[in-house]
């Protein structure tokens, strides 16, 4: 570029895109508009770069939570039904020290989100980009502040009337129970300056090294663990997961489990499989409500109604809201008429799986 | 000669101990020899004269020969199907058992779950695209490629937008790399939990990826590579999955914005039409349905690097940004849930890999790690790709414990469970690269065990 004058470079930068590489690949790509960048650049960093203004209290958050979140996470974010619990396992002492003691003692077997997450920005960023489960990115900034505030209140990090906003969230960071619980000093980020120089990792030095001994390496073989008997049967008939020819065959598992596997195979074309394949079971259980109602509950509600099948087929196709709470069911335009009717028929007749 | 012929044509599992249950074998070990006489009598009666049953359940008269040779099968005597009967080819119907499968109970919703590659039946180093393992955080979509956009912003002179047209016009490279989920073998940290290699190690696949080097795209935007030492990669799915990527790897030219996989477009479950390829790094960083890359000066602390994909150590701290997949290997045949048909020759085969580079050696033990022999590495041996190893083995019918141990070009040697747990405990979930052990018992049945 040295043979061009500064002016020429300036023009080129303005017209094309600003760098040497762009000229090399003429006609490829275009500058993003500010509105486009704003629409997609939604990440919020631990130092709160990217955090939009807004405000919310736990009280406001609770109302949104019960409407949009509780069906998966439980009223108090403690549910283990669909996802692992979000809140629980932290103490006032943890808030002081920034280290969750239960992680050291192992006294809480199932680690909750609040036990792990060191940075409050992570909660804001993730809820904003990915929640609610079936309609991600639908929450406004104030709603996200309120929901984060509700979770923080459940974990007793902030009081119920606390206003979380762009400023107060920085104070909250200093109360996160596991804020000092992360280490970057390990061998699995071998790149850059390393943790001692302000980066991540120890330069790539492994913490565990095996042995290259070839002969008489030990006196005896110590078996620490065998496959428990129940675990043989938990993954279907292994015979059917291997070829029927070759050096080996798969193990035929117990009669009971074999029957179950056969039944499962027989169900391959069943309605439940169709429901799974079409993603319905992400929100509906056969007899358990997930995000949406259980199929058996739907069947009970419309039992005896002559137009139940037509009604349900239409509901599946176009979506709806209000009948089972305020979480909307999205439309499903990709289902064929035949699929719609057979799913509706199956649901209306009690969602039998055998 | 005649007896050999009978034996080879007939059901090969003839050794009397193969008719015995483990309890009966124990009885024999305790000196109750009557069991073995009875078993011998049965076996001899079956084999003495007349037709035999072969390994496929067919009746064969050894005096005449194999009916599959003597009576021509229908595929030799009828007209076959025309070209393009299947516009897109499918595996034989006899391969229907080798499919991606879920591990029951691992997750509660199938939209945020895993399906495992059937390693027990795959060959070579390339994973068939339809068998590539899946991990979705909020379900998968069929993205319309004409409506897909890729944006670069952050510490760049000009934020830019690329269409798929743009990306496919640019110079492309094709590279073979493994992709392994950081949680592969995660169910086995504390104890044996699952029966087969599909579930112990099936969150790994290896493909040829084709795409544009990310560094070329960053240079087009005038990225500030001095300040911008971290990248955020973001997906276009509901979860808009995000991960922090080291700029050093991007500058090395290894990180690709890929659209091709094994000669065709990437499959929807694997990120169609665009995914990030980050060689040697755990799968979660290979962001699928890639919509955006942001150049930044600090790591991002995203959900999948602040709540998940963090490794719990015995002192209660979590290792954050643990990204590299360390040296690891597994024997795929014989492996858990399989049964050896008879004593005699077997080709022990398996896969080895390292996120640090090439595999230089794999050792195999058949006695639980007391003695080791060096396996053959099959070509090609590529950096940050699966490497296939093979070694000859004659099974003498006695119990055996099969293990493999890989060494990479940096000299990193795969550890035992004992060595690994001594440093990292049993609660880490992620990055379990311990030596896998398969116990072969007297009746040829292979089961998952852990040798310390």
Coordinates of C-alpha atoms in Angstrom, one line a residue, chain B residues 15-411:
Chain B
X15 CA -15.4 -74.3 23.4
X16 CA -17.3 -76.0 26.3
X17 CA -16.8 -73.1 28.7
X18 CA -18.8 -70.9 26.3
X19 CA -21.9 -72.9 27.3
X20 CA -21.4 -72.0 30.9
X21 CA -22.8 -69.2 32.9
X22 CA -20.4 -67.2 35.1
X23 CA -21.8 -69.0 38.1
X24 CA -21.0 -72.4 36.5
X25 CA -17.5 -71.2 35.6
X26 CA -17.1 -70.2 39.3
X27 CA -18.3 -73.7 40.2
X28 CA -15.6 -75.2 37.9
X29 CA -13.0 -73.0 39.4
X30 CA -14.0 -74.4 42.8
X31 CA -13.2 -77.8 41.6
X32 CA -16.6 -79.2 40.6
X33 CA -15.4 -80.8 37.4
X34 CA -18.7 -82.6 36.7
X35 CA -19.9 -79.3 35.1
X36 CA -17.3 -79.4 32.5
X37 CA -17.9 -83.1 31.6
X38 CA -21.6 -82.3 31.1
X39 CA -20.8 -79.3 29.0
X40 CA -18.4 -81.3 26.9
X41 CA -21.0 -84.0 26.3
X42 CA -23.4 -81.4 25.0
X43 CA -20.8 -79.8 22.8
X44 CA -19.6 -83.1 21.4
X45 CA -23.1 -84.3 20.8
X46 CA -23.9 -81.2 18.7
X47 CA -20.7 -81.5 16.7
X48 CA -20.3 -85.3 16.2
X49 CA -22.3 -85.9 13.0
X50 CA -25.0 -84.6 10.7
X51 CA -25.8 -80.9 10.0
X52 CA -24.4 -78.1 12.0
X53 CA -25.7 -74.6 12.8
X54 CA -23.5 -71.9 11.5
X55 CA -22.7 -68.5 13.1
X56 CA -25.6 -66.9 11.3
X57 CA -28.2 -69.5 12.5
X58 CA -28.3 -71.5 9.2
X59 CA -28.3 -75.3 9.0
X60 CA -25.2 -76.5 7.1
X61 CA -24.4 -80.1 6.1
X62 CA -20.6 -80.2 6.2
X63 CA -20.6 -83.2 3.9
X64 CA -22.0 -81.1 1.1
X65 CA -21.0 -77.5 1.8
X66 CA -22.4 -74.0 2.5
X67 CA -25.9 -73.5 1.0
X68 CA -25.0 -69.9 0.3
X69 CA -22.5 -71.2 -2.2
X70 CA -24.4 -74.3 -3.4
X71 CA -27.8 -72.5 -3.9
X72 CA -27.3 -69.2 -5.6
X73 CA -28.9 -66.3 -3.7
X74 CA -31.6 -64.1 -5.3
X75 CA -29.1 -61.2 -5.8
X76 CA -27.2 -63.5 -8.2
X77 CA -30.2 -64.7 -10.1
X78 CA -32.5 -61.7 -10.5
X79 CA -32.4 -58.2 -11.9
X80 CA -31.3 -55.6 -9.6
X81 CA -32.6 -52.1 -9.0
X82 CA -32.0 -49.2 -11.4
X83 CA -29.8 -46.2 -10.9
X84 CA -31.1 -43.3 -8.8
X85 CA -33.6 -45.5 -7.1
X86 CA -32.5 -43.6 -4.1
X87 CA -31.7 -40.0 -5.1
X88 CA -29.7 -39.7 -1.9
X89 CA -28.0 -43.0 -1.0
X90 CA -28.7 -44.8 2.2
X91 CA -26.8 -47.4 4.2
X92 CA -27.8 -51.0 3.7
X93 CA -30.9 -52.0 5.6
X94 CA -28.7 -54.5 7.4
X95 CA -26.8 -51.7 9.1
X96 CA -29.9 -50.3 10.8
X97 CA -28.6 -51.0 14.3
X98 CA -25.6 -48.7 13.9
X99 CA -27.3 -45.3 14.5
X100 CA -27.0 -42.3 16.8
X101 CA -28.6 -43.1 20.1
X102 CA -29.4 -41.2 23.3
X103 CA -28.3 -42.4 26.8
X104 CA -31.6 -42.8 28.7
X105 CA -31.9 -40.6 31.7
X106 CA -28.9 -38.4 30.8
X107 CA -31.1 -35.4 30.1
X108 CA -34.7 -34.6 30.7
X109 CA -35.5 -32.8 27.4
X110 CA -34.4 -34.0 24.0
X111 CA -34.0 -30.4 22.7
X112 CA -31.1 -29.9 25.1
X113 CA -29.4 -33.3 24.9
X114 CA -26.9 -35.5 23.2
X115 CA -26.9 -38.4 20.7
X116 CA -23.9 -40.6 20.5
X117 CA -21.9 -41.9 17.5
X118 CA -21.9 -45.7 17.3
X119 CA -18.1 -46.1 17.5
X120 CA -18.5 -49.9 18.0
X121 CA -19.2 -50.2 14.3
X122 CA -17.3 -47.4 12.5
X123 CA -14.1 -47.8 10.4
X124 CA -11.2 -45.6 9.6
X125 CA -11.1 -42.1 10.8
X126 CA -14.0 -40.3 9.0
X127 CA -17.4 -40.4 10.7
X128 CA -20.3 -40.8 8.3
X129 CA -22.1 -37.5 8.4
X130 CA -25.4 -39.2 9.4
X131 CA -23.7 -40.7 12.4
X132 CA -22.0 -37.5 13.6
X133 CA -22.8 -37.1 17.3
X134 CA -25.3 -34.3 18.2
X135 CA -25.4 -31.9 21.0
X136 CA -28.0 -29.2 20.9
X137 CA -28.6 -26.6 23.6
X138 CA -32.0 -25.5 22.4
X139 CA -33.0 -27.8 19.6
X140 CA -32.0 -27.7 15.9
X141 CA -33.5 -25.9 12.9
X142 CA -33.4 -26.2 9.2
X143 CA -31.9 -22.8 8.4
X144 CA -32.7 -21.3 5.0
X145 CA -29.3 -20.6 3.6
X146 CA -30.5 -17.7 1.5
X147 CA -31.7 -16.0 4.7
X148 CA -28.6 -16.8 6.7
X149 CA -26.1 -13.9 7.4
X150 CA -22.7 -13.9 9.0
X151 CA -21.6 -10.7 10.8
X152 CA -18.2 -9.6 12.1
X153 CA -18.1 -6.7 14.6
X154 CA -16.3 -5.5 17.7
X155 CA -12.7 -4.3 17.5
X156 CA -12.7 -4.0 13.7
X157 CA -12.4 -1.0 11.4
X158 CA -15.6 -1.9 9.6
X159 CA -18.2 -4.3 10.9
X160 CA -19.2 -6.5 7.9
X161 CA -22.0 -8.8 6.8
X162 CA -21.5 -11.8 4.6
X163 CA -24.1 -13.9 2.8
X164 CA -23.6 -17.5 1.9
X165 CA -22.9 -16.3 -1.6
X166 CA -20.0 -14.2 -0.3
X167 CA -18.5 -17.0 1.7
X168 CA -18.7 -19.6 -1.0
X169 CA -16.9 -17.2 -3.4
X170 CA -13.9 -16.9 -1.2
X171 CA -10.8 -19.2 -1.3
X172 CA -11.6 -22.3 0.6
X173 CA -9.6 -24.9 2.5
X174 CA -10.5 -28.4 3.5
X175 CA -9.1 -30.0 6.7
X176 CA -9.7 -33.2 8.6
X177 CA -10.3 -32.7 12.3
X178 CA -11.9 -34.5 15.2
X179 CA -14.6 -32.8 17.2
X180 CA -15.2 -34.0 20.8
X181 CA -17.6 -32.8 23.4
X182 CA -15.9 -31.7 26.5
X183 CA -18.2 -33.9 28.4
X184 CA -17.4 -37.1 26.4
X185 CA -16.8 -39.9 28.9
X186 CA -18.2 -37.5 31.6
X187 CA -20.6 -40.1 32.9
X188 CA -17.6 -42.3 33.9
X189 CA -15.6 -39.9 36.1
X190 CA -16.5 -41.6 39.4
X191 CA -17.4 -45.1 38.3
X192 CA -18.5 -47.3 35.4
X193 CA -21.9 -46.1 34.3
X194 CA -22.7 -47.1 30.7
X195 CA -22.3 -50.4 28.8
X196 CA -20.8 -49.7 25.4
X197 CA -18.2 -47.5 23.7
X198 CA -21.1 -45.7 22.0
X199 CA -22.1 -44.2 25.3
X200 CA -18.6 -44.0 26.9
X201 CA -16.9 -42.3 24.0
X202 CA -19.5 -41.5 21.3
X203 CA -19.5 -37.8 21.7
X204 CA -16.6 -37.7 19.2
X205 CA -16.6 -37.5 15.4
X206 CA -14.1 -36.7 12.7
X207 CA -14.8 -35.1 9.4
X208 CA -13.3 -33.2 6.5
X209 CA -14.5 -29.6 6.9
X210 CA -14.4 -27.1 4.1
X211 CA -14.7 -23.4 4.6
X212 CA -13.0 -20.0 4.8
X213 CA -10.2 -19.2 7.2
X214 CA -11.6 -16.9 9.8
X215 CA -8.4 -14.9 9.8
X216 CA -9.0 -13.9 6.1
X217 CA -12.5 -12.6 7.0
X218 CA -11.1 -10.7 10.1
X219 CA -8.5 -9.1 7.9
X220 CA -11.2 -8.0 5.4
X221 CA -12.9 -6.1 8.3
X222 CA -9.6 -4.6 9.5
X223 CA -9.7 -6.4 12.8
X224 CA -7.5 -4.9 15.6
X225 CA -5.4 -8.0 16.3
X226 CA -3.2 -6.2 18.7
X227 CA -6.0 -5.3 21.2
X228 CA -8.5 -8.0 20.1
X229 CA -7.1 -11.1 21.6
X230 CA -10.4 -12.8 22.1
X231 CA -13.3 -13.7 19.9
X232 CA -16.9 -14.3 20.7
X233 CA -18.6 -16.8 18.4
X234 CA -22.4 -16.8 18.4
X235 CA -25.0 -19.1 16.9
X236 CA -28.3 -18.2 15.2
X237 CA -30.4 -20.8 17.0
X238 CA -32.7 -20.0 19.9
X239 CA -29.9 -20.4 22.5
X240 CA -27.6 -18.2 20.3
X241 CA -24.8 -20.3 21.9
X242 CA -21.7 -18.3 22.6
X243 CA -18.1 -19.2 23.4
X244 CA -14.8 -17.3 23.7
X245 CA -12.2 -18.3 21.1
X246 CA -8.5 -17.5 21.4
X247 CA -7.1 -15.2 18.7
X248 CA -3.9 -17.2 18.6
X249 CA -5.7 -20.1 17.1
X250 CA -7.4 -17.9 14.6
X251 CA -4.1 -16.3 13.6
X252 CA -2.6 -19.7 13.0
X253 CA -5.1 -20.1 10.2
X254 CA -6.6 -23.2 11.8
X255 CA -10.0 -21.7 12.7
X256 CA -12.5 -22.1 9.8
X257 CA -15.9 -20.7 9.1
X258 CA -17.1 -24.0 7.5
X259 CA -20.0 -24.8 5.3
X260 CA -18.8 -28.2 3.9
X261 CA -18.5 -31.5 5.7
X262 CA -17.4 -34.7 4.1
X263 CA -18.0 -33.4 0.6
X264 CA -21.4 -32.0 1.0
X265 CA -23.0 -29.1 3.0
X266 CA -22.8 -29.5 6.8
X267 CA -25.9 -31.4 8.0
X268 CA -28.6 -29.4 9.8
X269 CA -27.9 -31.1 13.1
X270 CA -24.2 -30.1 12.8
X271 CA -24.8 -26.4 12.0
X272 CA -26.1 -26.0 8.4
X273 CA -25.3 -23.8 6.7
X274 CA -22.3 -22.5 8.7
X275 CA -20.3 -23.6 11.8
X276 CA -17.1 -22.6 13.4
X277 CA -14.3 -25.2 13.2
X278 CA -11.8 -24.8 16.2
X279 CA -9.4 -27.7 15.8
X280 CA -8.3 -29.4 19.1
X281 CA -10.9 -27.5 21.1
X282 CA -14.0 -29.1 22.7
X283 CA -17.1 -29.2 20.5
X284 CA -19.0 -26.5 22.3
X285 CA -16.7 -23.9 20.9
X286 CA -17.4 -25.1 17.3
X287 CA -20.5 -22.8 17.3
X288 CA -23.2 -24.2 15.0
X289 CA -25.5 -22.1 12.8
X290 CA -22.8 -19.4 13.2
X291 CA -24.2 -15.9 12.8
X292 CA -21.7 -13.6 14.4
X293 CA -18.1 -13.2 15.5
X294 CA -17.1 -10.3 17.7
X295 CA -13.5 -9.3 18.2
X296 CA -12.8 -8.2 21.8
X297 CA -10.1 -7.6 24.3
X298 CA -11.5 -9.7 27.2
X299 CA -13.0 -13.2 27.6
X300 CA -16.8 -13.2 27.6
X301 CA -17.9 -15.4 30.5
X302 CA -20.8 -16.8 28.6
X303 CA -23.3 -19.3 30.1
X304 CA -21.4 -22.2 28.5
X305 CA -18.1 -21.0 30.1
X306 CA -19.4 -19.8 33.5
X307 CA -22.1 -22.3 34.4
X308 CA -21.4 -25.3 32.2
X309 CA -18.2 -26.6 30.6
X310 CA -16.3 -25.7 33.8
X311 CA -14.3 -28.5 35.5
X312 CA -14.9 -28.9 39.3
X313 CA -11.6 -29.7 41.1
X314 CA -11.2 -31.4 44.5
X315 CA -10.6 -28.0 46.2
X316 CA -14.0 -26.7 45.2
X317 CA -12.7 -24.4 42.5
X318 CA -13.9 -24.7 38.9
X319 CA -11.5 -24.5 36.0
X320 CA -12.9 -21.9 33.6
X321 CA -12.1 -21.7 29.9
X322 CA -10.8 -25.2 29.9
X323 CA -11.0 -25.7 26.2
X324 CA -8.3 -28.1 24.8
X325 CA -9.1 -31.8 24.4
X326 CA -6.1 -33.7 25.7
X327 CA -4.6 -36.9 24.5
X328 CA -7.0 -39.8 24.5
X329 CA -7.8 -43.2 22.9
X330 CA -10.2 -46.0 23.1
X331 CA -10.5 -49.5 21.7
X332 CA -13.7 -49.7 19.6
X333 CA -13.6 -53.5 18.9
X334 CA -13.7 -55.6 20.9
X335 CA -15.5 -53.3 23.3
X336 CA -18.3 -53.3 26.0
X337 CA -21.4 -55.2 25.2
X338 CA -19.8 -57.2 22.4
X339 CA -19.2 -60.9 22.5
X340 CA -16.2 -62.6 20.9
X341 CA -17.3 -65.5 18.8
X342 CA -14.5 -67.9 19.5
X343 CA -10.9 -68.2 20.6
X344 CA -8.3 -67.3 18.0
X345 CA -7.2 -64.3 16.0
X346 CA -8.7 -60.8 16.4
X347 CA -7.7 -57.4 15.2
X348 CA -7.9 -55.0 18.1
X349 CA -8.9 -51.7 16.6
X350 CA -9.5 -48.2 18.0
X351 CA -9.1 -44.5 17.8
X352 CA -6.6 -42.0 19.2
X353 CA -6.6 -38.3 19.2
X354 CA -5.1 -35.2 20.8
X355 CA -6.0 -31.5 20.7
X356 CA -2.4 -30.7 21.0
X357 CA -1.4 -32.2 17.6
X358 CA -0.5 -35.5 16.0
X359 CA -0.7 -38.9 17.7
X360 CA 2.8 -40.4 17.6
X361 CA 2.2 -43.7 19.4
X362 CA -0.5 -46.0 20.8
X363 CA 0.2 -48.9 23.1
X364 CA -2.2 -51.7 23.7
X365 CA -2.4 -54.0 26.8
X366 CA -4.4 -57.2 27.0
X367 CA -3.5 -57.8 30.7
X368 CA -4.9 -54.7 32.3
X369 CA -1.8 -52.6 31.9
X370 CA 0.9 -54.8 33.2
X371 CA 2.5 -55.3 29.8
X372 CA 2.1 -53.2 26.7
X373 CA 2.7 -53.6 22.9
X374 CA 2.9 -50.8 20.3
X375 CA 0.0 -50.7 17.9
X376 CA 0.1 -49.9 14.2
X377 CA -1.0 -46.4 13.3
X378 CA -2.9 -46.4 10.1
X379 CA -2.4 -43.5 7.6
X380 CA -3.2 -40.7 7.5
X381 CA -2.0 -39.5 10.8
X382 CA -3.1 -35.9 10.9
X383 CA -2.8 -33.2 13.6
X384 CA -6.0 -32.8 15.7
X385 CA -7.7 -35.6 13.8
X386 CA -8.7 -39.1 14.8
X387 CA -6.0 -41.7 14.2
X388 CA -6.9 -45.3 13.7
X389 CA -4.8 -47.9 15.4
X390 CA -4.8 -51.7 15.0
X391 CA -2.9 -54.5 16.6
X392 CA -3.0 -58.3 16.2
X393 CA -4.3 -60.4 19.1
X394 CA -4.9 -64.1 19.6
X395 CA -7.4 -64.7 22.3
X396 CA -6.7 -67.9 24.3
X397 CA -10.1 -68.0 25.9
X398 CA -8.9 -66.7 29.2
X399 CA -10.1 -63.5 30.8
X400 CA -8.3 -60.5 29.4
X401 CA -8.4 -56.7 30.1
X402 CA -7.9 -54.6 26.9
X403 CA -6.6 -51.1 27.2
X404 CA -5.1 -48.5 24.8
X405 CA -2.8 -45.6 25.7
X406 CA -2.0 -42.8 23.3
X407 CA 1.0 -40.5 23.2
X408 CA 0.9 -37.2 21.2
X409 CA 3.6 -35.2 19.5
X410 CA 4.1 -33.0 22.6
X411 CA 5.0 -36.1 24.7

